[in-house]
Amino acid sequence: MTAVSAAPTVEGVPDDPGTQARRRRTFAVISHPDAGKSTLTEALALHAEVISAAGAVHGKGGRRGVTSDWMDMERERGISVTSAVLQFAYRDQVINLLDTPGHGDFSEDTYRVLAAVDAAVMLLDAAKGLEPQTLKLFDVCRDRGVPVLTFVNKWDRPGREPLELLDEVEQTIGLRPMPITWPVGIAGDLHGLVERADGTMHRFTRAAHGASKATVEVLDADTAAAEEGADWERATEELELLDEIGAEFDAEAFHSGSATPVMFGSALSNIGVARLLDALVELAPPPGPRPDQKGELRPVDAPFSGLVFKVQASMDKSHRDRVAFVRICSGRFERGMVLTHDATGRPFATKYAQAMFGRDRSTIEEAFPGDIVGLVNATALRPGDTLWAEDPVTFPTIPSFAPEHFSVCRVADMSKTKQFRKGIEQLDSEGVIQVLSSDLRGDQAPVLAAVGPLQFEVVSARLADEFGAPVKLDRLDYQIARRTDAAGVETLKGAVGIEVLTRRIDGELLALFPHKWRLQAVAQNNPDLLLAPLVADTL
């Protein structure tokens, strides 16, 4: 393991937190499953020349990539369960790209990642447009005030009209589209992309299987008109229409979350990816002051503070440890510094601090606002925790998603009860699953609450593989959870088909209902009863 800095130095650039923060761009990609998120992550790293072939991060095409103990499930189902953090230098800037699980069942993990970024790329499938998972995650971006860039992917395949897609974005989520590039040729017959700023056309020649960067030929407008004929004429007519309706780029509208820059391309063919990377550097905001729990802004040059947004154990079979991913919010991080764990007031040593690049790790010596630091063997840390040095601060915690699937979990072999309890406690603290309990059910049979059913499979696999405690899961008929209080517990006591359980991680009381009609009936009959919806509730 090599000691490195997470902040690639540039000659003549001051090494203070404020200056270094302005060099950072920290973002995540949000999308519906199968929109091409992992492929786009690979393509961005390829264009930044930090990998030599697409697939090197996620292990596609036979190349070595991110691994975990449940990687067999990922391969069999063609889904992403694990998360990755990629940090690399590009154009004298430091890019922190937070890749996330692509499957909707693991959207809660993506939600946590969105607490750690300054911008997001909304990835749309050219044929499908806005899809349910994308809408849910966009709502989270809106709630958090995260600016969104839009990349219309798979334009090398049959799809919808570009103007139709822009209209859907504006009508469905209220974001005013501001195209930066525009396609020449319909979806499935892409000839190139027009750069709106100067009117040039960029024509691409893709490499086999998209494993390397596509070559680019830049044509002026006259040459493009002569060579592309009707396709160029159609593109220019559409651009003229965009000019007439005032769809030019507006930085203030983008940063305020009322408009989105739009680019077109194909991540698989590496078309338009370099332009997206440039746009992130040029347009996306750097780390700025972050509101604390009181709503007061913490400047980036204040003493060190950081937010734990993810905890993950056994990411790699060769590293049987527990890593807390910390977004640096202010100040300068130096390995070995002693921080205060805000939740407990106890000191936290940072001797084992690492930078992550997919599955690869390297010891980190220093980092700045916007960077992501992996703290190893962080058994006391949980998602949403704050760490600080010198000047106390508490950042808002990260709320849990509304669970929609529930199962009673029991150990299959009673001799493994100790391992079972340890495993349940660890997976709960990592945020892999929500664990609910009650005096009636006891610790032997906790209720697992999940956003999606695949979370149960991950829990079962990890309990068996990591803790040697195979389990049996019995599904419950509940579909809806609502937050309640002690008065609600008394009101609902004995109610048919309803159960109130305590969420272990934060002590919240959750009332579980079999369906919305039962919930509506109870609410109508008890108008003073607290039944508060949870984050990302579908009802």
Coordinates of C-alpha atoms in Angstrom, one line a residue:
M1 CA 0.0 0.0 0.0
T2 CA 1.5 3.3 -1.1
A3 CA 1.2 6.6 0.9
V4 CA -0.4 9.2 -1.4
S5 CA -2.2 12.5 -1.1
A6 CA -5.9 12.7 -2.0
A7 CA -5.1 16.2 -3.3
P8 CA -3.0 16.1 -6.4
T9 CA -0.8 19.2 -6.1
V10 CA -0.5 21.9 -8.8
E11 CA 2.5 24.1 -8.8
G12 CA 1.8 27.6 -7.6
V13 CA -1.6 26.7 -6.1
P14 CA -1.9 27.5 -2.4
D15 CA -2.5 24.6 -0.1
D16 CA -5.2 26.2 2.1
P17 CA -8.7 24.6 2.4
G18 CA -10.5 27.5 0.6
T19 CA -8.3 27.4 -2.5
Q20 CA -8.2 23.6 -2.6
A21 CA -12.0 23.4 -2.2
R22 CA -12.4 25.5 -5.4
R23 CA -10.4 22.8 -7.3
R24 CA -12.9 20.1 -6.3
R25 CA -15.9 18.8 -8.1
T26 CA -17.8 16.2 -6.1
F27 CA -20.8 14.5 -7.8
A28 CA -22.8 11.3 -8.2
V29 CA -24.7 9.8 -11.1
I30 CA -28.4 9.1 -10.6
S31 CA -30.5 6.9 -12.9
H32 CA -33.1 4.2 -13.2
P33 CA -31.5 0.7 -13.4
D34 CA -30.1 -0.2 -16.8
A35 CA -29.8 3.4 -18.0
G36 CA -26.1 2.9 -18.2
K37 CA -24.8 4.4 -14.9
S38 CA -21.9 2.0 -14.3
T39 CA -20.9 2.3 -18.0
L40 CA -20.9 6.1 -17.7
T41 CA -18.7 5.9 -14.6
E42 CA -16.2 3.8 -16.5
A43 CA -16.2 6.1 -19.5
L44 CA -15.6 9.2 -17.3
A45 CA -12.6 7.5 -15.7
L46 CA -11.4 6.4 -19.2
H47 CA -11.5 10.0 -20.5
A48 CA -9.7 11.3 -17.5
E49 CA -7.0 8.7 -18.4
V50 CA -7.0 7.1 -14.9
I51 CA -7.9 3.7 -16.4
S52 CA -6.6 2.3 -19.6
A53 CA -9.7 0.4 -20.6
A54 CA -13.4 0.6 -19.8
G55 CA -14.3 -2.1 -17.3
A56 CA -11.3 -1.7 -15.1
V57 CA -13.4 -0.3 -12.2
H58 CA -16.4 -2.7 -12.3
G59 CA -14.6 -5.7 -13.7
K60 CA -16.4 -5.8 -17.0
G61 CA -15.0 -7.6 -20.0
G62 CA -12.9 -9.9 -17.9
R63 CA -11.0 -7.1 -16.3
R64 CA -10.3 -6.9 -12.5
G65 CA -12.8 -4.6 -10.8
V66 CA -14.7 -3.9 -7.6
T67 CA -15.4 -7.1 -5.6
S68 CA -17.4 -7.9 -2.6
D69 CA -18.6 -11.1 -0.8
W70 CA -21.9 -10.9 -2.7
M71 CA -20.4 -10.3 -6.1
D72 CA -21.9 -13.6 -7.3
M73 CA -25.3 -12.1 -6.9
E74 CA -24.3 -9.0 -8.9
R75 CA -22.9 -11.2 -11.8
E76 CA -26.0 -13.5 -11.8
R77 CA -28.5 -10.7 -11.8
G78 CA -26.6 -8.1 -13.7
I79 CA -27.0 -5.5 -11.0
S80 CA -24.8 -3.3 -8.9
V81 CA -25.0 -3.7 -5.1
T82 CA -21.7 -2.2 -4.0
S83 CA -20.6 1.4 -4.1
A84 CA -17.4 2.8 -5.4
V85 CA -15.5 6.1 -4.9
L86 CA -13.3 7.3 -7.7
Q87 CA -10.9 10.3 -7.2
F88 CA -8.7 11.6 -10.0
A89 CA -7.1 14.7 -11.3
Y90 CA -8.5 16.3 -14.5
R91 CA -7.6 19.7 -16.0
D92 CA -5.9 20.8 -12.7
Q93 CA -9.1 19.9 -10.9
V94 CA -9.8 17.1 -8.4
I95 CA -12.8 15.0 -9.4
N96 CA -14.6 13.0 -6.7
L97 CA -17.0 10.7 -8.5
L98 CA -19.3 8.7 -6.2
D99 CA -20.7 5.6 -7.9
T100 CA -23.7 4.0 -6.3
P101 CA -25.8 0.8 -6.5
G102 CA -27.8 0.9 -9.7
H103 CA -30.7 -1.3 -8.6
G104 CA -33.8 0.4 -7.2
D105 CA -33.9 -1.9 -4.2
F106 CA -30.7 -0.2 -3.0
S107 CA -31.8 3.4 -3.5
E108 CA -31.4 4.2 0.2
D109 CA -27.7 3.8 -0.3
T110 CA -27.8 6.2 -3.3
Y111 CA -29.8 8.6 -1.1
R112 CA -26.9 8.6 1.5
V113 CA -24.4 9.3 -1.3
L114 CA -26.4 12.4 -2.4
A115 CA -25.8 13.8 1.1
A116 CA -22.1 14.0 0.2
V117 CA -22.1 15.6 -3.2
D118 CA -22.3 19.1 -4.6
A119 CA -23.9 18.1 -8.0
A120 CA -25.5 15.2 -9.7
V121 CA -25.7 13.8 -13.2
M122 CA -29.2 12.7 -14.1
L123 CA -28.8 9.9 -16.7
L124 CA -31.7 9.3 -19.0
D125 CA -32.2 6.4 -21.4
A126 CA -32.9 8.0 -24.9
A127 CA -35.7 5.5 -25.5
K128 CA -37.3 5.6 -22.0
G129 CA -36.8 9.1 -20.7
L130 CA -37.6 9.8 -17.1
E131 CA -38.3 6.6 -15.2
P132 CA -39.6 6.0 -11.6
Q133 CA -36.3 5.5 -9.9
T134 CA -34.8 8.6 -11.6
L135 CA -37.8 10.6 -10.4
K136 CA -37.5 9.4 -6.9
L137 CA -33.8 10.3 -6.8
F138 CA -34.3 13.6 -8.5
D139 CA -36.8 14.5 -5.7
V140 CA -34.0 13.9 -3.2
C141 CA -31.7 16.2 -5.2
R142 CA -34.4 18.9 -5.1
D143 CA -34.9 18.5 -1.4
R144 CA -31.1 18.8 -0.8
G145 CA -30.6 21.6 -3.2
V146 CA -28.2 19.6 -5.4
P147 CA -27.8 21.0 -8.9
V148 CA -28.5 18.5 -11.7
L149 CA -26.8 18.1 -15.1
T150 CA -28.6 15.8 -17.5
F151 CA -27.0 13.3 -19.9
V152 CA -29.3 11.7 -22.5
N153 CA -27.6 8.3 -22.9
K154 CA -27.8 5.6 -25.6
W155 CA -28.3 8.0 -28.5
D156 CA -26.6 5.4 -30.7
R157 CA -29.7 3.2 -30.3
P158 CA -33.3 3.8 -31.4
G159 CA -35.1 6.2 -29.1
R160 CA -37.4 9.2 -28.8
E161 CA -37.2 12.7 -30.3
P162 CA -34.8 15.1 -28.5
L163 CA -37.4 17.9 -28.2
E164 CA -39.9 15.4 -26.8
L165 CA -37.4 14.3 -24.1
L166 CA -36.7 17.9 -23.1
D167 CA -40.4 18.6 -22.9
E168 CA -40.8 15.6 -20.6
V169 CA -38.1 16.8 -18.3
E170 CA -39.7 20.3 -18.0
Q171 CA -43.3 19.1 -17.7
T172 CA -42.6 16.2 -15.3
I173 CA -40.1 17.6 -12.9
G174 CA -40.2 21.3 -13.6
L175 CA -36.5 21.7 -14.7
R176 CA -35.9 24.0 -17.6
P177 CA -33.6 22.2 -20.1
M178 CA -30.6 24.1 -21.3
P179 CA -28.9 22.0 -24.0
I180 CA -25.1 22.3 -24.2
T181 CA -24.8 19.8 -27.1
W182 CA -27.4 18.7 -29.7
P183 CA -27.5 15.5 -31.7
V184 CA -27.1 15.4 -35.5
G185 CA -29.2 12.4 -36.6
I186 CA -32.0 10.7 -34.9
A187 CA -31.6 8.3 -32.0
G188 CA -30.1 5.1 -33.4
D189 CA -28.5 6.9 -36.3
L190 CA -26.2 9.4 -34.5
H191 CA -23.8 11.3 -36.9
G192 CA -22.3 13.6 -34.3
L193 CA -23.0 16.4 -31.8
V194 CA -23.3 20.1 -32.3
E195 CA -21.6 22.3 -29.7
R196 CA -24.1 25.1 -29.2
A197 CA -21.5 27.6 -28.0
D198 CA -19.7 27.8 -31.3
G199 CA -21.8 25.8 -33.8
T200 CA -19.2 23.2 -34.6
M201 CA -20.1 19.6 -35.1
H202 CA -18.1 16.8 -33.4
R203 CA -18.1 13.5 -35.3
F204 CA -17.0 10.4 -33.5
T205 CA -15.5 7.1 -34.4
R206 CA -16.0 4.6 -31.6
A207 CA -13.6 1.9 -30.6
A208 CA -14.5 -1.7 -30.5
H209 CA -16.8 -2.5 -27.6
G210 CA -16.2 1.1 -26.3
A211 CA -13.1 -0.1 -24.4
S212 CA -11.1 3.0 -25.4
K213 CA -11.8 6.6 -26.2
A214 CA -13.7 7.4 -29.4
T215 CA -11.8 9.6 -31.8
V216 CA -13.2 13.0 -32.6
E217 CA -13.3 15.0 -35.8
V218 CA -14.4 18.7 -35.5
L219 CA -16.3 20.2 -38.5
D220 CA -17.2 23.8 -38.9
A221 CA -20.9 24.6 -39.8
D222 CA -20.3 24.9 -43.5
T223 CA -18.5 21.6 -43.8
A224 CA -21.1 19.9 -41.6
A225 CA -23.9 21.3 -43.8
A226 CA -22.2 20.0 -46.9
E227 CA -21.5 16.5 -45.6
E228 CA -24.5 15.9 -43.4
G229 CA -27.3 17.4 -45.6
A230 CA -30.8 16.9 -44.2
D231 CA -29.6 15.7 -40.8
W232 CA -27.6 18.9 -40.3
E233 CA -30.5 21.0 -41.5
R234 CA -32.9 19.3 -39.1
A235 CA -30.5 19.8 -36.2
T236 CA -30.0 23.5 -37.0
E237 CA -33.8 24.0 -37.2
E238 CA -34.2 22.5 -33.8
L239 CA -31.4 24.6 -32.4
E240 CA -33.1 27.7 -33.8
L241 CA -36.3 26.8 -32.0
L242 CA -34.3 26.4 -28.7
D243 CA -32.8 29.9 -29.3
E244 CA -36.3 31.3 -29.8
I245 CA -37.6 29.9 -26.5
G246 CA -34.6 31.1 -24.6
A247 CA -33.0 27.7 -23.7
E248 CA -29.5 29.2 -23.4
F249 CA -27.3 28.3 -20.4
D250 CA -28.0 30.2 -17.2
A251 CA -25.5 29.5 -14.4
E252 CA -27.7 31.0 -11.7
A253 CA -30.7 28.9 -12.8
F254 CA -28.6 25.8 -12.8
H255 CA -27.1 26.3 -9.4
S256 CA -30.5 27.2 -7.9
G257 CA -31.9 24.0 -9.2
S258 CA -34.5 25.5 -11.5
A259 CA -32.7 24.5 -14.8
T260 CA -30.5 21.7 -16.0
P261 CA -27.7 21.7 -18.7
V262 CA -28.4 18.9 -21.1
M263 CA -25.9 16.8 -23.1
F264 CA -26.4 13.9 -25.5
G265 CA -24.2 10.9 -26.2
S266 CA -23.5 7.3 -25.6
A267 CA -21.5 6.1 -22.6
L268 CA -21.0 2.7 -24.1
S269 CA -19.5 4.2 -27.3
N270 CA -17.7 7.0 -25.4
I271 CA -19.6 9.6 -27.4
G272 CA -20.1 12.9 -25.6
V273 CA -18.5 11.7 -22.4
A274 CA -15.5 14.0 -22.6
R275 CA -17.8 16.9 -23.0
L276 CA -19.8 15.9 -19.9
L277 CA -16.5 15.7 -18.0
D278 CA -15.6 19.2 -19.2
A279 CA -19.0 20.5 -18.3
L280 CA -18.7 19.2 -14.8
V281 CA -15.4 21.0 -14.3
E282 CA -16.7 24.2 -15.9
L283 CA -20.3 24.4 -14.7
A284 CA -20.7 22.3 -11.5
P285 CA -20.2 24.2 -8.2
P286 CA -17.2 23.5 -6.0
P287 CA -17.7 22.6 -2.3
G288 CA -19.2 25.6 -0.5
P289 CA -20.4 26.4 3.1
R290 CA -22.5 23.6 4.5
P291 CA -25.5 24.2 6.8
D292 CA -25.3 22.6 10.2
Q293 CA -28.2 21.2 12.2
K294 CA -29.1 24.8 13.3
G295 CA -29.1 26.0 9.7
E296 CA -25.9 28.0 10.2
L297 CA -23.4 27.8 7.4
R298 CA -20.0 26.1 8.1
P299 CA -17.4 27.8 5.9
V300 CA -15.0 25.5 4.0
D301 CA -12.0 27.2 5.6
A302 CA -13.3 26.5 9.1
P303 CA -11.6 23.9 11.2
F304 CA -12.0 20.3 10.0
S305 CA -15.4 18.8 9.9
G306 CA -16.8 15.8 8.0
L307 CA -20.0 13.8 7.5
V308 CA -20.1 10.0 7.5
F309 CA -22.4 9.1 4.6
K310 CA -21.7 5.4 4.2
V311 CA -20.3 2.5 6.2
Q312 CA -19.4 -0.7 4.5
A313 CA -17.7 -3.9 5.8
S314 CA -15.9 -6.6 3.9
M315 CA -15.7 -4.7 0.6
D316 CA -12.9 -7.1 -0.5
K317 CA -12.1 -10.5 0.8
S318 CA -8.5 -9.4 1.3
H319 CA -9.7 -6.5 3.5
R320 CA -11.9 -7.9 6.3
D321 CA -12.5 -4.6 7.8
R322 CA -15.2 -1.9 8.2
V323 CA -14.7 1.4 6.3
A324 CA -16.6 4.6 7.0
F325 CA -16.8 7.0 4.0
V326 CA -16.4 10.6 5.2
R327 CA -17.2 13.6 3.1
I328 CA -14.9 16.5 4.2
C329 CA -17.1 19.5 4.7
S330 CA -14.5 22.0 6.0
G331 CA -10.8 22.4 6.9
R332 CA -7.8 20.3 6.1
F333 CA -7.7 16.6 6.9
E334 CA -4.3 15.1 8.0
R335 CA -3.8 11.4 8.6
G336 CA -3.3 10.8 12.3
M337 CA -5.3 13.8 13.6
V338 CA -7.6 13.0 16.5
L339 CA -11.2 14.0 15.8
T340 CA -14.3 14.2 18.0
H341 CA -17.2 11.8 17.2
D342 CA -20.0 14.3 17.7
A343 CA -22.7 11.7 18.6
T344 CA -20.7 10.4 21.6
G345 CA -18.2 13.1 22.3
R346 CA -15.4 10.6 22.2
P347 CA -12.1 11.0 20.4
F348 CA -11.6 9.2 17.1
A349 CA -8.1 8.5 15.8
T350 CA -7.5 8.6 12.1
K351 CA -4.2 6.6 11.8
Y352 CA -5.8 4.3 9.2
A353 CA -7.1 6.7 6.6
Q354 CA -7.4 5.7 2.9
A355 CA -8.3 7.0 -0.5
M356 CA -10.4 4.6 -2.6
F357 CA -10.4 4.0 -6.3
G358 CA -12.8 1.2 -7.0
R359 CA -11.4 -1.7 -5.1
D360 CA -7.9 -0.3 -4.9
R361 CA -6.8 1.5 -1.7
S362 CA -4.0 3.8 -0.8
T363 CA -3.0 5.5 2.4
I364 CA -4.0 9.1 2.4
E365 CA -1.9 11.8 4.0
E366 CA -4.1 14.9 3.5
A367 CA -7.4 15.9 2.0
F368 CA -9.6 18.9 1.6
P369 CA -13.3 19.9 1.4
G370 CA -15.2 17.8 -1.2
D371 CA -12.8 14.9 -0.8
I372 CA -13.9 11.5 0.4
V373 CA -11.8 9.7 3.0
G374 CA -12.2 6.1 4.0
L375 CA -11.6 5.6 7.8
V376 CA -10.8 1.9 8.5
N377 CA -12.0 -0.1 11.4
A378 CA -14.5 2.6 12.2
T379 CA -16.8 0.4 14.4
A380 CA -18.3 3.4 16.3
L381 CA -19.3 5.3 13.2
R382 CA -22.7 5.2 11.5
P383 CA -24.2 6.9 8.4
G384 CA -25.2 10.5 9.3
D385 CA -22.5 10.9 12.1
T386 CA -20.4 14.1 12.3
L387 CA -16.7 14.3 13.0
W388 CA -15.0 17.6 13.9
A389 CA -11.8 19.1 15.2
E390 CA -11.4 22.2 17.4
D391 CA -14.7 23.8 16.6
P392 CA -17.8 21.7 17.4
V393 CA -20.4 21.2 14.8
T394 CA -23.3 18.9 14.1
F395 CA -24.5 18.3 10.6
P396 CA -28.1 17.1 9.9
T397 CA -28.4 13.4 10.1
I398 CA -29.4 11.3 7.1
P399 CA -32.9 10.1 7.4
S400 CA -33.8 6.5 6.5
F401 CA -36.0 5.7 3.5
A402 CA -39.6 4.4 4.0
P403 CA -39.4 0.6 4.0
E404 CA -42.0 -1.3 1.9
H405 CA -41.0 -4.9 2.6
F406 CA -40.8 -6.7 6.0
S407 CA -39.5 -10.1 7.1
V408 CA -39.0 -11.8 10.5
C409 CA -35.4 -13.0 10.7
R410 CA -34.4 -16.1 12.7
V411 CA -31.1 -17.9 13.0
A412 CA -31.3 -21.4 11.4
D413 CA -28.9 -22.9 14.0
M414 CA -29.5 -21.8 17.6
S415 CA -25.9 -22.5 18.4
K416 CA -25.0 -19.6 16.1
T417 CA -27.2 -17.1 18.1
K418 CA -24.2 -15.0 19.3
Q419 CA -22.9 -14.7 15.7
F420 CA -26.4 -13.9 14.5
R421 CA -26.9 -11.0 17.0
K422 CA -23.5 -9.6 16.1
G423 CA -24.2 -9.8 12.4
I424 CA -27.6 -8.1 12.7
E425 CA -26.1 -5.4 14.8
Q426 CA -23.3 -4.7 12.3
L427 CA -25.6 -4.8 9.2
D428 CA -28.0 -2.4 11.0
S429 CA -25.2 0.0 11.8
E430 CA -24.0 -0.1 8.2
G431 CA -27.4 0.8 7.0
V432 CA -27.7 -2.4 4.9
I433 CA -31.1 -3.0 6.3
Q434 CA -33.4 -1.4 8.9
V435 CA -33.9 -3.6 12.0
L436 CA -37.1 -3.3 14.0
S437 CA -37.9 -4.9 17.3
S438 CA -40.5 -5.1 20.1
D439 CA -40.8 -6.6 23.5
L440 CA -43.2 -9.1 22.1
R441 CA -40.9 -10.4 19.3
G442 CA -37.6 -10.1 21.3
D443 CA -34.0 -10.1 20.0
Q444 CA -34.3 -13.7 18.7
A445 CA -36.7 -12.6 15.9
P446 CA -36.1 -9.1 14.8
V447 CA -38.1 -7.7 11.9
L448 CA -36.0 -6.6 8.9
A449 CA -37.4 -3.6 7.0
A450 CA -36.3 -3.0 3.4
V451 CA -36.8 -0.6 0.5
G452 CA -36.6 -3.6 -1.9
P453 CA -36.6 -7.4 -1.5
L454 CA -33.1 -7.8 -2.8
Q455 CA -31.8 -6.3 0.4
F456 CA -33.0 -9.4 2.2
E457 CA -30.9 -11.6 -0.1
V458 CA -27.8 -9.4 0.6
V459 CA -28.5 -9.7 4.4
S460 CA -28.9 -13.5 4.2
A461 CA -25.7 -13.9 2.1
R462 CA -23.6 -11.7 4.4
L463 CA -24.9 -13.3 7.7
A464 CA -24.0 -16.7 6.3
D465 CA -20.7 -15.8 4.7
E466 CA -19.3 -13.3 7.1
F467 CA -20.7 -14.4 10.4
G468 CA -21.4 -18.1 9.9
A469 CA -25.0 -17.6 10.8
P470 CA -27.5 -18.8 8.1
V471 CA -31.0 -17.4 8.7
K472 CA -34.6 -18.1 7.8
L473 CA -36.8 -15.2 6.6
D474 CA -40.6 -15.2 7.0
R475 CA -42.3 -12.4 5.0
L476 CA -44.8 -10.2 6.8
D477 CA -47.9 -8.8 5.0
Y478 CA -47.1 -5.2 5.8
Q479 CA -46.5 -2.7 3.0
I480 CA -46.5 0.7 4.7
A481 CA -44.6 2.3 7.6
R482 CA -45.5 5.5 9.4
R483 CA -43.7 7.3 12.2
T484 CA -45.7 7.6 15.3
D485 CA -45.2 8.4 19.1
A486 CA -46.0 6.9 22.5
A487 CA -49.6 8.1 22.3
G488 CA -49.8 6.3 18.9
V489 CA -48.6 3.1 20.5
E490 CA -51.5 3.2 23.0
T491 CA -54.0 4.1 20.4
L492 CA -53.0 1.3 18.1
K493 CA -52.5 -1.3 20.8
G494 CA -54.6 -4.4 19.8
A495 CA -55.6 -3.0 16.4
V496 CA -56.1 -5.8 13.9
G497 CA -53.5 -6.0 11.2
I498 CA -51.3 -3.2 12.7
E499 CA -48.1 -3.5 14.6
V500 CA -45.9 -0.8 16.2
L501 CA -42.1 -1.6 16.3
T502 CA -39.0 0.4 17.4
R503 CA -36.3 1.1 14.8
R504 CA -33.1 0.1 16.6
I505 CA -30.8 2.6 14.9
D506 CA -32.6 5.7 16.1
G507 CA -35.4 4.6 18.4
E508 CA -38.2 5.8 16.1
L509 CA -41.6 4.2 16.6
L510 CA -42.9 2.8 13.3
A511 CA -46.5 1.8 12.8
L512 CA -46.8 -0.9 10.1
F513 CA -49.9 -1.3 7.9
P514 CA -50.9 -4.0 5.4
H515 CA -52.1 -1.5 2.8
K516 CA -53.1 2.1 2.2
W517 CA -56.8 1.5 2.8
R518 CA -56.2 0.3 6.3
L519 CA -53.9 3.3 6.9
Q520 CA -56.6 5.7 5.6
A521 CA -59.3 4.1 7.8
V522 CA -57.2 4.4 10.9
A523 CA -56.2 8.0 10.1
Q524 CA -59.8 9.0 9.5
N525 CA -61.0 7.5 12.7
N526 CA -58.1 9.0 14.7
P527 CA -57.5 12.5 13.4
D528 CA -55.1 13.4 16.2
L529 CA -53.0 10.3 15.8
L530 CA -49.4 10.9 14.6
L531 CA -48.8 9.0 11.4
A532 CA -46.0 10.8 9.6
P533 CA -44.7 9.6 6.3
L534 CA -41.0 8.8 6.0
V535 CA -38.5 9.9 3.3
A536 CA -39.2 8.7 -0.2
D537 CA -42.5 7.2 0.6
T538 CA -44.3 6.1 -2.5
L539 CA -47.8 7.0 -1.3

